[in-house]
């Protein structure tokens, strides 16, 4: 074997020395960790006093003053830049006042799981390489399947969120039905107007943008009507179309409505349709005994999506898909390559997550789920979910007492409401109302449009949202209405405002 030249040896050692900052020693690791931990502690301690929403987003541009790859700064300065340009502008998702979109979580124990996952850099895509990380994911999926009532023959995947999880489900449904490109324009998808848009996107990304879409009627509580579904399916069969996929919801983003899952499942089973349930928001309420009847029928779905970063209060980037027929999941997604031939047979056996997902490079996200569950058990998660249910009911009652027009009694933790002024455009008033709350910033509320009516939403799911948060939201809304009624020029066209003053 040819020996290395002294020149080459010197160059290699020189490069090794230049790369040494990437492998800090014990003392440097302690120093870096001390700075990061100090900031985390300060942020968490200051959260109640920080605004939930900062309307001024100009500080984000401060990131551009640092040239990536060229500038270097001490860790303290970089953390300060993160705080000023990333954490402070816009929405603060870790804040208990995040009452807008269905909130994500961020419990502290999960951050430690993420830290350990990054330090160990365990690979969770192939069982041969990471048997422990894959086994941990399997155990988590088994726990979720048991929670929702899926059989032991089911399978699933921990994904980055509901969107990728939905894509996995749609592709599995497509392959299980044996659909090919020539069939797409005859295949029919049934959904309500409040079905989450990520599912429609998943259908398009799966190559089925030509599929026929049918909007199923809703009842007065915004739930999909099984009778309407059955009528549409019968009519489509008579037209020579191919009814294929039904999209149900266990908690819609707009109103938090839970579709009648049992009766929908009966239609699907009778007609041979794939039944998918979007339980990204509402699925984990199965932990609360009182919610079990509401979610009955979820266990009859062919595929189901859950978002632990919602109902389990974990950091963003934690979704899950469950498929009733585990073999269908594997048949739809399994691919193998010759360079991975060593990984096919392992003493551990079983399939690898990379074989049932678009992800080959797969983050070890199981640790952020496993660690808090083993630290605390189910009980505090159950209590937190039940607390949010009570807070939503309390808000619904109190906001009506303030004079707001309210939507249906909340099934989960989303409440819709609006203020109806004595005269003028109610939609314009409520758009201005949302803007007023954003400028206030103490809490963050959002809006949606239902059948042409602009309504305001309150979604209580952040684990730091408590009774005092809801009372503060009520105060913010009351004060905002008073300001807008005192200054109609803020929401009415100038002519209308002048008339009001005259």
Coordinates of C-alpha atoms in Angstrom, one line a residue:
X1 CA 0.0 0.0 0.0
X2 CA 1.3 3.4 -1.0
X3 CA 2.3 5.5 2.0
X4 CA 1.0 9.0 2.5
X5 CA 3.3 11.8 1.6
X6 CA 4.5 14.3 4.2
X7 CA 2.9 17.1 2.3
X8 CA -0.5 15.4 2.1
X9 CA -0.3 14.5 5.8
X10 CA 0.4 18.1 6.8
X11 CA -2.5 19.3 4.7
X12 CA -4.9 16.8 6.3
X13 CA -3.8 17.8 9.8
X14 CA -4.1 21.5 8.9
X15 CA -7.7 20.9 7.8
X16 CA -8.4 18.9 10.9
X17 CA -7.3 21.9 13.0
X18 CA -9.3 24.4 10.9
X19 CA -12.4 22.3 11.4
X20 CA -11.9 21.9 15.2
X21 CA -14.5 24.5 16.2
X22 CA -17.2 22.1 15.1
X23 CA -16.1 19.8 17.9
X24 CA -16.0 22.0 21.1
X25 CA -14.4 20.5 24.2
X26 CA -16.2 20.1 27.5
X27 CA -15.5 23.6 28.7
X28 CA -16.8 25.2 25.5
X29 CA -19.9 23.0 25.5
X30 CA -20.6 24.1 29.0
X31 CA -20.2 27.7 28.1
X32 CA -22.5 27.5 25.0
X33 CA -25.1 25.5 27.0
X34 CA -25.0 28.0 29.8
X35 CA -25.8 30.9 27.4
X36 CA -28.6 29.0 25.7
X37 CA -30.1 27.8 28.9
X38 CA -30.0 31.2 30.5
X39 CA -31.9 32.7 27.5
X40 CA -34.5 29.9 27.6
X41 CA -35.1 30.4 31.3
X42 CA -35.4 34.2 30.8
X43 CA -37.8 33.8 28.0
X44 CA -40.0 31.3 29.9
X45 CA -40.0 33.5 33.0
X46 CA -40.9 36.6 30.9
X47 CA -43.6 35.0 28.8
X48 CA -46.6 36.3 30.9
X49 CA -45.3 39.8 30.5
X50 CA -44.5 39.7 26.8
X51 CA -47.2 40.4 24.2
X52 CA -48.7 37.3 22.5
X53 CA -48.6 39.2 19.2
X54 CA -46.3 42.1 18.1
X55 CA -47.9 44.0 15.2
X56 CA -44.6 45.6 14.3
X57 CA -42.6 43.0 12.4
X58 CA -39.8 45.3 11.2
X59 CA -37.2 43.8 13.5
X60 CA -37.2 40.6 11.4
X61 CA -35.2 42.5 8.8
X62 CA -32.3 42.7 11.4
X63 CA -31.3 39.2 10.4
X64 CA -30.1 40.5 7.0
X65 CA -27.4 42.6 8.7
X66 CA -25.5 39.4 9.4
X67 CA -23.8 37.8 6.4
X68 CA -24.4 34.0 6.7
X69 CA -21.1 32.2 6.2
X70 CA -19.0 35.3 6.5
X71 CA -19.8 37.0 9.9
X72 CA -19.1 35.3 13.2
X73 CA -20.3 36.5 16.6
X74 CA -20.3 35.2 20.1
X75 CA -23.2 33.0 21.2
X76 CA -24.6 35.7 23.4
X77 CA -24.9 38.2 20.5
X78 CA -26.5 35.6 18.3
X79 CA -29.1 34.6 20.9
X80 CA -29.9 38.3 21.3
X81 CA -30.4 38.6 17.6
X82 CA -32.7 35.6 17.7
X83 CA -34.8 37.2 20.4
X84 CA -35.0 40.6 18.7
X85 CA -35.6 39.4 15.1
X86 CA -37.3 36.0 15.5
X87 CA -39.1 35.7 18.8
X88 CA -40.4 39.2 19.3
X89 CA -42.0 40.1 15.9
X90 CA -45.3 38.7 15.0
X91 CA -46.9 35.8 16.9
X92 CA -45.3 34.3 20.0
X93 CA -46.5 30.7 19.6
X94 CA -45.2 29.7 23.1
X95 CA -47.4 32.3 24.7
X96 CA -50.6 31.3 26.6
X97 CA -52.4 34.2 24.8
X98 CA -52.1 32.4 21.5
X99 CA -55.8 31.9 20.9
X100 CA -55.8 32.3 17.2
X101 CA -55.1 29.3 15.0
X102 CA -55.3 25.9 16.6
X103 CA -52.2 26.5 18.7
X104 CA -49.1 24.3 18.8
X105 CA -47.5 23.4 22.1
X106 CA -43.8 23.4 23.1
X107 CA -43.7 21.7 26.5
X108 CA -40.2 21.9 28.1
X109 CA -39.6 18.2 28.4
X110 CA -40.0 17.8 24.6
X111 CA -37.3 20.4 24.1
X112 CA -34.9 18.2 26.1
X113 CA -35.9 15.3 23.9
X114 CA -35.1 17.4 20.8
X115 CA -31.7 18.3 22.4
X116 CA -30.8 14.7 23.0
X117 CA -32.1 13.7 19.5
X118 CA -29.8 16.3 18.0
X119 CA -26.7 15.5 20.1
X120 CA -27.0 11.7 19.5
X121 CA -28.1 12.3 15.9
X122 CA -29.9 9.0 15.9
X123 CA -31.3 8.0 12.5
X124 CA -35.0 7.1 12.7
X125 CA -35.5 6.1 9.1
X126 CA -34.1 2.5 8.8
X127 CA -34.5 -0.1 11.5
X128 CA -31.1 -1.7 10.7
X129 CA -29.3 1.5 11.5
X130 CA -31.4 2.8 14.3
X131 CA -33.3 -0.1 15.9
X132 CA -34.0 1.8 19.1
X133 CA -35.3 5.0 17.5
X134 CA -37.5 3.0 15.2
X135 CA -38.8 0.8 18.0
X136 CA -39.6 3.9 20.0
X137 CA -41.6 5.3 17.1
X138 CA -43.4 2.0 16.8
X139 CA -44.3 2.0 20.5
X140 CA -45.7 5.6 20.2
X141 CA -47.8 4.6 17.1
X142 CA -49.1 1.6 19.0
X143 CA -50.2 3.8 21.9
X144 CA -51.9 6.2 19.5
X145 CA -53.6 3.3 17.7
X146 CA -54.9 2.0 21.0
X147 CA -56.1 5.4 22.0
X148 CA -58.3 5.8 18.9
X149 CA -59.4 2.2 18.8
X150 CA -57.4 0.9 15.7
X151 CA -56.6 -2.8 15.5
X152 CA -53.2 -4.3 16.1
X153 CA -52.9 -4.9 12.3
X154 CA -52.8 -1.1 11.7
X155 CA -49.6 0.7 10.9
X156 CA -48.5 4.4 10.7
X157 CA -45.8 6.9 10.7
X158 CA -44.6 9.9 12.7
X159 CA -44.4 12.8 10.2
X160 CA -43.6 16.5 10.3
X161 CA -47.2 17.4 10.7
X162 CA -50.7 16.9 9.4
X163 CA -49.9 17.9 5.8
X164 CA -47.3 15.1 5.2
X165 CA -49.4 12.7 7.2
X166 CA -52.4 13.5 5.0
X167 CA -50.3 13.0 1.9
X168 CA -49.3 9.5 3.1
X169 CA -53.0 8.7 3.8
X170 CA -54.2 9.9 0.4
X171 CA -51.5 8.0 -1.5
X172 CA -52.3 4.9 0.5
X173 CA -56.0 5.3 -0.3
X174 CA -55.2 5.8 -4.0
X175 CA -53.1 2.7 -4.2
X176 CA -55.5 0.6 -2.2
X177 CA -58.3 1.4 -4.6
X178 CA -56.1 0.4 -7.6
X179 CA -56.6 3.8 -9.2
X180 CA -54.4 4.6 -12.2
X181 CA -54.0 7.9 -14.1
X182 CA -56.8 6.9 -16.6
X183 CA -59.2 6.6 -13.6
X184 CA -58.5 10.0 -11.9
X185 CA -61.0 12.1 -13.7
X186 CA -63.8 9.6 -12.8
X187 CA -62.7 9.2 -9.1
X188 CA -64.8 11.2 -6.7
X189 CA -63.8 12.9 -3.4
X190 CA -66.4 13.9 -0.9
X191 CA -65.8 16.6 1.7
X192 CA -67.5 19.5 3.5
X193 CA -66.7 23.1 2.9
X194 CA -64.8 23.1 6.2
X195 CA -62.5 20.2 5.3
X196 CA -58.9 21.3 6.0
X197 CA -57.2 22.6 2.8
X198 CA -54.1 20.4 3.4
X199 CA -56.2 17.4 2.3
X200 CA -57.2 19.0 -1.0
X201 CA -53.5 19.9 -1.5
X202 CA -52.5 16.3 -0.7
X203 CA -54.8 15.1 -3.4
X204 CA -53.3 17.4 -5.9
X205 CA -49.7 16.6 -4.9
X206 CA -50.6 12.9 -5.1
X207 CA -51.3 13.6 -8.8
X208 CA -55.1 13.5 -8.6
X209 CA -55.9 17.1 -9.3
X210 CA -58.3 15.9 -11.9
X211 CA -60.5 14.0 -9.4
X212 CA -64.1 15.1 -9.1
X213 CA -64.8 17.1 -5.9
X214 CA -68.2 17.0 -4.2
X215 CA -69.1 19.4 -1.4
X216 CA -71.3 17.6 1.0
X217 CA -74.0 19.6 2.8
X218 CA -73.5 20.6 6.4
X219 CA -76.0 20.8 9.3
X220 CA -76.6 23.9 11.4
X221 CA -73.6 23.0 13.5
X222 CA -71.3 22.9 10.5
X223 CA -71.0 19.1 10.5
X224 CA -71.0 16.9 7.4
X225 CA -74.4 15.3 6.7
X226 CA -74.3 11.5 6.1
X227 CA -77.7 11.6 4.3
X228 CA -76.3 14.2 1.8
X229 CA -73.2 12.0 1.4
X230 CA -75.3 8.9 0.6
X231 CA -77.4 10.9 -2.0
X232 CA -74.3 12.2 -3.7
X233 CA -72.6 8.8 -3.9
X234 CA -75.8 7.3 -5.4
X235 CA -76.0 10.1 -8.0
X236 CA -72.4 9.7 -9.0
X237 CA -72.7 6.0 -9.4
X238 CA -75.6 6.6 -11.7
X239 CA -73.5 9.0 -13.8
X240 CA -70.9 6.3 -14.3
X241 CA -68.4 7.9 -11.9
X242 CA -66.2 6.1 -9.3
X243 CA -66.9 7.2 -5.7
X244 CA -63.6 6.8 -3.9
X245 CA -62.7 8.9 -0.9
X246 CA -64.6 10.5 2.0
X247 CA -62.9 13.2 4.1
X248 CA -64.3 13.5 7.6
X249 CA -63.2 15.8 10.4
X250 CA -62.7 15.3 14.1
X251 CA -62.4 19.0 14.8
X252 CA -62.5 21.5 11.9
X253 CA -60.1 24.5 11.9
X254 CA -62.9 26.9 11.2
X255 CA -65.3 26.0 14.0
X256 CA -64.0 23.0 15.8
X257 CA -67.0 20.9 14.6
X258 CA -66.8 17.1 14.8
X259 CA -68.5 15.3 12.0
X260 CA -70.9 12.4 12.9
X261 CA -68.2 9.9 12.3
X262 CA -70.2 6.7 13.0
X263 CA -73.0 7.4 10.5
X264 CA -70.4 8.5 7.9
X265 CA -68.5 5.3 8.5
X266 CA -71.7 3.3 7.8
X267 CA -72.1 5.0 4.4
X268 CA -68.5 4.3 3.5
X269 CA -68.6 0.7 4.6
X270 CA -71.9 0.1 2.6
X271 CA -70.5 1.8 -0.5
X272 CA -67.0 0.5 -0.4
X273 CA -65.4 4.0 0.1
X274 CA -62.1 4.9 1.8
X275 CA -62.9 6.8 4.9
X276 CA -60.3 9.3 6.0
X277 CA -60.6 11.2 9.3
X278 CA -58.7 14.4 9.9
X279 CA -58.3 14.2 13.7
X280 CA -55.2 16.4 13.7
X281 CA -56.9 18.9 16.1
X282 CA -59.4 16.7 17.9
X283 CA -58.1 13.2 18.0
X284 CA -56.2 13.4 21.3
X285 CA -59.4 14.5 23.1
X286 CA -60.0 10.8 23.1
X287 CA -57.9 10.9 26.3
X288 CA -60.9 12.7 27.9
X289 CA -63.6 10.2 28.8
X290 CA -66.4 12.7 28.3
X291 CA -65.3 13.2 24.7
X292 CA -65.3 9.5 23.7
X293 CA -69.0 9.6 22.5
X294 CA -68.3 12.7 20.5
X295 CA -65.5 10.9 18.7
X296 CA -67.3 7.6 18.3
X297 CA -66.7 6.2 14.8
X298 CA -63.1 7.5 14.6
X299 CA -62.0 3.9 15.1
X300 CA -63.8 2.8 11.9
X301 CA -61.7 5.1 9.6
X302 CA -59.4 3.6 7.0
X303 CA -56.9 6.3 7.7
X304 CA -56.6 8.9 10.4
X305 CA -54.3 11.9 11.1
X306 CA -53.3 13.1 14.5
X307 CA -51.1 16.1 15.4
X308 CA -49.2 15.6 18.7
X309 CA -48.0 19.2 18.3
X310 CA -51.6 20.2 18.9
X311 CA -53.5 18.0 21.3
X312 CA -50.3 16.8 23.1
X313 CA -48.8 20.3 23.3
X314 CA -45.5 19.2 21.7
X315 CA -43.3 21.4 19.6
X316 CA -44.2 22.1 16.0
X317 CA -43.1 19.4 13.6
X318 CA -44.9 16.4 15.2
X319 CA -47.7 14.7 13.2
X320 CA -48.9 11.2 12.8
X321 CA -50.8 9.0 10.4
X322 CA -52.5 5.7 11.2
X323 CA -53.7 3.3 8.5
X324 CA -56.1 0.6 9.5
X325 CA -54.7 -1.9 7.1
X326 CA -51.0 -1.9 7.7
X327 CA -50.2 -3.9 4.6
X328 CA -51.9 -1.3 2.5
X329 CA -49.6 1.4 3.9
X330 CA -46.5 -0.7 3.1
X331 CA -47.7 -1.7 -0.4
X332 CA -48.3 2.0 -1.3
X333 CA -44.9 3.4 -0.1
X334 CA -42.2 0.7 0.1
X335 CA -39.2 1.2 -2.1
X336 CA -35.7 -0.3 -1.9
X337 CA -32.3 0.5 -3.3
X338 CA -29.2 -1.7 -3.8
X339 CA -27.0 0.5 -1.6
X340 CA -29.5 -0.2 1.3
X341 CA -29.4 -4.0 0.8
X342 CA -27.7 -4.5 4.1
X343 CA -30.7 -3.0 5.9
X344 CA -33.4 -5.2 4.4
X345 CA -32.9 -8.1 6.8
X346 CA -32.2 -7.3 10.4
X347 CA -32.3 -9.3 13.5
X348 CA -35.0 -6.9 14.8
X349 CA -37.3 -7.6 11.8
X350 CA -40.2 -5.4 10.9
X351 CA -40.6 -2.6 8.4
X352 CA -38.6 0.7 8.5
X353 CA -40.3 4.1 8.7
X354 CA -38.6 5.2 5.5
X355 CA -40.5 2.4 3.7
X356 CA -43.9 3.9 4.6
X357 CA -43.3 7.6 4.1
X358 CA -41.9 10.1 1.6
X359 CA -39.1 10.7 4.1
X360 CA -35.8 8.7 3.8
X361 CA -33.8 11.2 5.9
X362 CA -36.0 11.0 9.0
X363 CA -35.6 13.1 12.1
X364 CA -35.7 11.3 15.4
X365 CA -38.9 13.0 16.5
X366 CA -40.1 10.1 18.5
X367 CA -38.0 11.2 21.5
X368 CA -39.9 14.4 21.9
X369 CA -43.1 12.3 22.2
X370 CA -41.8 9.4 24.3
X371 CA -39.9 11.5 26.9
X372 CA -42.8 13.5 28.3
X373 CA -45.2 10.6 28.2
X374 CA -42.7 8.5 30.3
X375 CA -41.9 11.4 32.6
X376 CA -45.5 12.4 33.4
X377 CA -47.9 9.7 32.1
X378 CA -51.2 10.5 30.5
X379 CA -52.9 12.2 33.5
X380 CA -51.5 15.8 33.0
X381 CA -52.3 15.7 29.3
X382 CA -55.8 14.6 30.0
X383 CA -56.3 17.3 32.6
X384 CA -54.9 20.0 30.3
X385 CA -57.3 19.0 27.5
X386 CA -60.2 19.0 29.8
X387 CA -59.3 22.4 31.1
X388 CA -59.3 23.8 27.6
X389 CA -62.8 22.3 27.0
X390 CA -64.1 24.1 30.1
X391 CA -62.3 27.3 29.1
X392 CA -64.0 27.3 25.7
X393 CA -67.5 26.8 27.2
X394 CA -66.8 29.6 29.7
X395 CA -65.6 31.9 26.9
X396 CA -68.7 31.1 24.8
X397 CA -71.0 32.0 27.7
X398 CA -69.2 35.1 28.7
X399 CA -68.7 36.5 25.2
X400 CA -72.4 36.2 24.6
X401 CA -73.1 38.0 27.8
X402 CA -71.0 40.9 26.5
X403 CA -73.4 41.3 23.6
X404 CA -71.6 39.3 20.9
X405 CA -73.5 37.1 18.5
X406 CA -72.1 33.6 19.1
X407 CA -71.8 30.4 17.0
X408 CA -72.8 27.0 18.2
X409 CA -71.9 25.7 21.6
X410 CA -68.3 24.5 21.1
X411 CA -67.8 20.7 20.7
X412 CA -64.1 21.1 21.3
X413 CA -62.2 24.3 22.0
X414 CA -62.9 26.6 19.1
X415 CA -65.5 29.4 19.6
X416 CA -66.9 31.6 16.8
X417 CA -68.5 34.9 17.5
X418 CA -68.9 38.4 16.0
X419 CA -70.1 41.8 17.0
X420 CA -73.2 43.1 15.2
X421 CA -73.2 47.0 15.2
X422 CA -76.5 48.9 15.3
X423 CA -75.9 50.0 11.7
X424 CA -73.2 49.5 9.1
X425 CA -71.4 46.5 7.6
X426 CA -70.9 43.9 10.3
X427 CA -68.2 42.2 8.3
X428 CA -66.2 45.5 8.1
X429 CA -66.7 46.0 11.8
X430 CA -65.3 42.6 12.7
X431 CA -62.4 42.9 10.4
X432 CA -61.5 46.1 12.2
X433 CA -62.1 44.3 15.5
X434 CA -59.5 41.7 14.7
X435 CA -57.1 44.3 13.7
X436 CA -57.7 46.2 17.0
X437 CA -56.9 43.0 19.0
X438 CA -53.7 42.5 17.0
X439 CA -52.5 46.0 17.7
X440 CA -53.3 45.5 21.4
X441 CA -51.2 42.3 21.3
X442 CA -52.0 41.0 24.8
X443 CA -53.7 38.0 23.2
X444 CA -53.8 36.8 19.6
X445 CA -57.2 36.0 18.0
X446 CA -58.0 35.1 14.4
X447 CA -60.9 35.1 12.0
X448 CA -62.6 33.0 9.3
X449 CA -65.4 33.5 6.9
X450 CA -68.4 31.2 7.0
X451 CA -70.9 31.3 4.2
X452 CA -69.9 34.9 3.4
X453 CA -70.0 36.0 7.1
X454 CA -66.8 37.3 8.7
X455 CA -66.5 35.9 12.2
X456 CA -63.8 36.0 14.9
X457 CA -62.3 32.8 16.3
X458 CA -61.0 31.9 19.8
X459 CA -59.1 28.6 19.9
X460 CA -58.1 27.5 23.4
X461 CA -55.4 24.7 23.1
X462 CA -52.1 26.3 24.1
X463 CA -51.0 24.5 27.3
X464 CA -50.2 27.8 28.9
X465 CA -53.8 29.2 28.3
X466 CA -55.6 29.4 31.6
X467 CA -58.6 31.1 33.1
X468 CA -56.8 34.5 33.5
X469 CA -55.9 34.3 29.8
X470 CA -59.6 33.9 28.8
X471 CA -60.6 36.8 31.1
X472 CA -57.9 38.9 29.5
X473 CA -59.2 38.1 26.0
X474 CA -62.7 39.1 27.1
X475 CA -61.4 42.4 28.3
X476 CA -59.4 43.0 25.1
X477 CA -62.5 42.4 23.0
X478 CA -64.7 44.6 25.2
X479 CA -62.3 47.4 25.0
X480 CA -61.8 47.0 21.3
X481 CA -65.6 47.2 20.6
X482 CA -65.8 50.4 22.7
X483 CA -63.0 52.0 20.8
X484 CA -64.5 51.1 17.4
X485 CA -68.0 52.3 18.4
X486 CA -66.5 55.6 19.6
X487 CA -64.6 56.0 16.3
X488 CA -66.7 54.7 13.4
X489 CA -64.2 56.1 10.9
X490 CA -61.9 53.2 11.8
X491 CA -64.3 50.7 10.2
X492 CA -66.9 52.5 8.1
X493 CA -66.4 54.1 4.7
X494 CA -65.9 57.9 5.1
X495 CA -69.4 58.7 3.9
X496 CA -71.0 56.3 6.4
X497 CA -68.8 57.6 9.2
X498 CA -69.8 61.2 8.4
X499 CA -73.4 60.3 8.5
X500 CA -73.0 58.6 11.9
X501 CA -71.4 61.7 13.3
X502 CA -74.0 64.0 11.8

